[in-house]
mmCIF file of C-alpha atoms in Angstrom:
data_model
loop_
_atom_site.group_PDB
_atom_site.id
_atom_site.type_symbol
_atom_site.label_atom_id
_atom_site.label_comp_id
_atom_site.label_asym_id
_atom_site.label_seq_id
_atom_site.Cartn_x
_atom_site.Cartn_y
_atom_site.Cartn_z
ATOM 1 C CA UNK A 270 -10.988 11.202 14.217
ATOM 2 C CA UNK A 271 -9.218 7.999 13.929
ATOM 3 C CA UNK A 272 -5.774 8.032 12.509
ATOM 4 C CA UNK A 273 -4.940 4.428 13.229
ATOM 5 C CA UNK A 274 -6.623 1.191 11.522
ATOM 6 C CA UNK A 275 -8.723 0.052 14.973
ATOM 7 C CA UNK A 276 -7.366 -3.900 15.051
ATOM 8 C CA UNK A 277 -4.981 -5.654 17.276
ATOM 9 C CA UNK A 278 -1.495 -4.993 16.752
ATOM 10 C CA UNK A 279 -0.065 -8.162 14.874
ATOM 11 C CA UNK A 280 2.925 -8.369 12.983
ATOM 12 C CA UNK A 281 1.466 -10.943 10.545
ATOM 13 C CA UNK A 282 -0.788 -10.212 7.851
ATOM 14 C CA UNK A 283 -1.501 -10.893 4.585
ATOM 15 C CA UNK A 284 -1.824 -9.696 1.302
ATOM 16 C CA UNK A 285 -5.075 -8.818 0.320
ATOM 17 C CA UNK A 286 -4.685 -7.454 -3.414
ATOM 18 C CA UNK A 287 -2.400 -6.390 -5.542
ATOM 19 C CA UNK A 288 -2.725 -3.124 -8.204
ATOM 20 C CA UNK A 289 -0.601 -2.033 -10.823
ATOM 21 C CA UNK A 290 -0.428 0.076 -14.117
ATOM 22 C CA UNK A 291 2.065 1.114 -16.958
ATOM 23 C CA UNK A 292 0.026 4.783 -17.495
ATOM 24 C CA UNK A 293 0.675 7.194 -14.378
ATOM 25 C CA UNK A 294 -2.920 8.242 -14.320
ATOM 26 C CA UNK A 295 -4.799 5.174 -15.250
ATOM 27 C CA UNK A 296 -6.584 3.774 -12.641
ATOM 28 C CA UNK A 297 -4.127 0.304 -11.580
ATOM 29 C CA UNK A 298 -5.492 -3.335 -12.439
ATOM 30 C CA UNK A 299 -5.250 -6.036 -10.049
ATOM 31 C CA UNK A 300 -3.273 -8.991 -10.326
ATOM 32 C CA UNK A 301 -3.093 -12.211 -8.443
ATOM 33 C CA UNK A 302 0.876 -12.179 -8.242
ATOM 34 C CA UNK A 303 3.851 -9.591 -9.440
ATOM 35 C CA UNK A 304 7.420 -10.703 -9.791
ATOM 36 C CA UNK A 305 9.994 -7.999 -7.521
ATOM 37 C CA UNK A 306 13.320 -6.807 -9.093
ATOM 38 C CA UNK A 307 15.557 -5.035 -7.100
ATOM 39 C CA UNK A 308 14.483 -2.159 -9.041
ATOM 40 C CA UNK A 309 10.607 -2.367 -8.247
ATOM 41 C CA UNK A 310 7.350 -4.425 -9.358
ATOM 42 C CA UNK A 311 7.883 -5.511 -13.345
ATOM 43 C CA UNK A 312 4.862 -4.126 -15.001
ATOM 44 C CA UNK A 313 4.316 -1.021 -12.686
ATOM 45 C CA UNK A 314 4.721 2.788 -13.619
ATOM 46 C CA UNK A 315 7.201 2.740 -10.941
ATOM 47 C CA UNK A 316 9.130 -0.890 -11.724
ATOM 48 C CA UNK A 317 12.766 2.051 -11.617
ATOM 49 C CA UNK A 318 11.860 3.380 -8.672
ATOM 50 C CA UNK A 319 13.479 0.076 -6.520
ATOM 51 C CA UNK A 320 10.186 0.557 -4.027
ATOM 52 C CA UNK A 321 7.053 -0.861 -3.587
ATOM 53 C CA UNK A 322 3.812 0.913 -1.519
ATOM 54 C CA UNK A 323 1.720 -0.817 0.716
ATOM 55 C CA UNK A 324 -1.442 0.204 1.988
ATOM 56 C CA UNK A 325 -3.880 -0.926 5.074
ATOM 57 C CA UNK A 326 -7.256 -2.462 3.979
ATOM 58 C CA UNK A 327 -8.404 -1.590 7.515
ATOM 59 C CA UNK A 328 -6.802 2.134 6.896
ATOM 60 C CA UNK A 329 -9.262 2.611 3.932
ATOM 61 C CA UNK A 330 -11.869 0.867 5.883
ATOM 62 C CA UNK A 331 -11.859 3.253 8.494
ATOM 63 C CA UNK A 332 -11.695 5.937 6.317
ATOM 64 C CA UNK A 333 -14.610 5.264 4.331
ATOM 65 C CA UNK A 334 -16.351 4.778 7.690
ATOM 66 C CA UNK A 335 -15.365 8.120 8.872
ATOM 67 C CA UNK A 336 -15.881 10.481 5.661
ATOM 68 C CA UNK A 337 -18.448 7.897 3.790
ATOM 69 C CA UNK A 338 -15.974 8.486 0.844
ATOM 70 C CA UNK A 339 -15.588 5.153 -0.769
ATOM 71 C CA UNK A 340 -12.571 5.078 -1.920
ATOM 72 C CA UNK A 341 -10.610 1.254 -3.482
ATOM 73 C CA UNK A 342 -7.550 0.417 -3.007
ATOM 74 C CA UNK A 343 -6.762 0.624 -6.541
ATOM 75 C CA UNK A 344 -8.011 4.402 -6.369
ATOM 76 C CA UNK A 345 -5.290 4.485 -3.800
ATOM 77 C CA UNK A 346 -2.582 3.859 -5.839
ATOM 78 C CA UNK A 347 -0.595 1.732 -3.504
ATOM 79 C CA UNK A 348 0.578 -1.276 -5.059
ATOM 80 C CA UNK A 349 0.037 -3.868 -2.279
ATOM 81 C CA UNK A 350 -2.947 -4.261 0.282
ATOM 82 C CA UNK A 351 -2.855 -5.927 3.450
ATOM 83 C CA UNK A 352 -4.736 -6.885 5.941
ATOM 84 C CA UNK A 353 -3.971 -7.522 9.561
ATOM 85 C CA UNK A 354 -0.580 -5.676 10.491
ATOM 86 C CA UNK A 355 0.299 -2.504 11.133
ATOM 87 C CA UNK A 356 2.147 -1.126 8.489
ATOM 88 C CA UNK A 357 3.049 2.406 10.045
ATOM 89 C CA UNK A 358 4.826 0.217 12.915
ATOM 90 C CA UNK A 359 7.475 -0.867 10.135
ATOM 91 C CA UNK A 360 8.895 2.190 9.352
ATOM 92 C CA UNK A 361 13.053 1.793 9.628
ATOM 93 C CA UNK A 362 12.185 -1.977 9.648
ATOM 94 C CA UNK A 363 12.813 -5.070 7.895
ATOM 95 C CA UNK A 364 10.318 -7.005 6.765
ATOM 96 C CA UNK A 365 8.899 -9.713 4.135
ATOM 97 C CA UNK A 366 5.853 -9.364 1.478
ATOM 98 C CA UNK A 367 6.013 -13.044 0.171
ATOM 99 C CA UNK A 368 9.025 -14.428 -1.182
ATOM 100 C CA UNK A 369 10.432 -9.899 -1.036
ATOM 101 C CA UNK A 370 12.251 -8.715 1.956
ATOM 102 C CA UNK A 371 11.881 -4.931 2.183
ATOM 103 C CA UNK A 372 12.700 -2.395 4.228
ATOM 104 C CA UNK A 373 9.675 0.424 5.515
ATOM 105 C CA UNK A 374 11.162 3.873 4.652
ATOM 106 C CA UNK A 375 8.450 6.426 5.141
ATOM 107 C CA UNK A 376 4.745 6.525 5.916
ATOM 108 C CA UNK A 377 2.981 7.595 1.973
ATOM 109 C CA UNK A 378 1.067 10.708 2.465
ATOM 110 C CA UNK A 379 -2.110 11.431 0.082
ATOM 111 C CA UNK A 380 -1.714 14.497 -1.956
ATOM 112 C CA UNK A 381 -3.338 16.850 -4.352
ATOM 113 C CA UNK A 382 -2.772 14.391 -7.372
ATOM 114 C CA UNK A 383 -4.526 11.546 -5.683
ATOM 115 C CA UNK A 384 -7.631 13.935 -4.860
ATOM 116 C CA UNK A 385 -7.593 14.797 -8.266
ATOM 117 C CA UNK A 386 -8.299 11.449 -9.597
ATOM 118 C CA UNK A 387 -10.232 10.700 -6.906
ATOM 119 C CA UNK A 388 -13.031 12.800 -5.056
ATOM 120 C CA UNK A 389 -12.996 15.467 -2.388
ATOM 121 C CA UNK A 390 -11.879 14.531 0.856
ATOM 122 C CA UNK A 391 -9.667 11.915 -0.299
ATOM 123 C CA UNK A 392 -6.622 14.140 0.614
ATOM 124 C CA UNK A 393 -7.613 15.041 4.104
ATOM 125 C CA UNK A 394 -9.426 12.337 5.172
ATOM 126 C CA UNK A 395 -6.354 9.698 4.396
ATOM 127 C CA UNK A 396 -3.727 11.761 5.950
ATOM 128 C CA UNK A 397 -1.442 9.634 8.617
ATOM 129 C CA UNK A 398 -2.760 6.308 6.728
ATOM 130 C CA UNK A 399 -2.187 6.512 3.145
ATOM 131 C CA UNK A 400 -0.104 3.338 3.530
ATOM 132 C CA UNK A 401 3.649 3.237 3.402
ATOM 133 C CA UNK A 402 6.815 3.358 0.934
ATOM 134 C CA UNK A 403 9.544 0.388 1.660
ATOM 135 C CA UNK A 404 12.743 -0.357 0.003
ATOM 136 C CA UNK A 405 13.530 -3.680 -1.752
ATOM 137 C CA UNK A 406 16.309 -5.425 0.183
ATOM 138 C CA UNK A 407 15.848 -8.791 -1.772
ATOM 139 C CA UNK A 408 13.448 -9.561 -4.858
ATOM 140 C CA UNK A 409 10.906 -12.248 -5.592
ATOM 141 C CA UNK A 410 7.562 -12.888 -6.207
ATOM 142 C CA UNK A 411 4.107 -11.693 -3.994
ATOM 143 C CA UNK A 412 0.426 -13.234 -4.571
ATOM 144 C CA UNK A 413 -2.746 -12.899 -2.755
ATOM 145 C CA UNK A 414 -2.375 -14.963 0.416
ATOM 146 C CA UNK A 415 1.127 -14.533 0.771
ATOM 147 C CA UNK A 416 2.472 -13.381 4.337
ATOM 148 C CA UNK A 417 3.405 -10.065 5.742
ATOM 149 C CA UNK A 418 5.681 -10.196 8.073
ATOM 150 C CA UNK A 419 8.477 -9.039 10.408
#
């Protein structure tokens, strides 16, 4: 089993997509750019929470390759995909998402909730790269094509 995304280690990428919902269970809509408070994403469940999640689109990729679970990243519920860095490589980092300068806390494990609004599988197959949980340091504003960087 592959834990890891399988791609070279850069710390550059970009962002992909970005999800986000008011409703807890509601499946998140994307968005081509989110402004950042210091408190979280305005317009998220979690805009008091004064996080964001990120998640790998190479993490899902493999995942879906592994299990043959498709599984999106808004069914993910991570706020922010990216593609081409490492994101598990960040944690007790500083780093940017656009214009935001964050801070990786802790890798985001999957649990039973996710399965549930999901499919079976979901919560075993995405363990070790369910994406990752970083602190806001400074707000702004992320897009699609913006930078992720160290």
């Amino acid at each position: 089993m592959v834990i890891a995304a399988e791609y070279p280690g850069a710390m550059t990428g970009t962002v992909e997509q970005i999800a986000i919902t008011l409703e807890e269970s509601a499946l998140p809509g994307t968005v081509d750019q989110v402004e950042v408070s210091a408190t979280g994403i305005s317009g998220d469940r979690y805009a008091e929470k004064g996080d964001i999640t990120l998640i790998e689109a190479e993490a899902i990729e493999a995942f879906t390759a592994e299990t043959g679970i498709e599984l999106s990243h808004q069914e993910s519920r991570r706020q922010v995909l990216t593609r081409g860095i490492r994101l598990g490589d960040l944690v007790g980092k500083r780093f940017t998402v656009g214009e935001v300068e964050v801070e990786g806390r802790e890798l985001c494990e999957p649990c039973s909730h996710l399965q549930s609004l999901t499919r079976p599988g979901v919560l075993r197959g995405m363990v070790h790269r369910a994406g990752l949980n970083a602190d806001i340091v400074t707000p702004g504003r992320i897009a699609v094509g913006d930078q992720v960087h160290d």
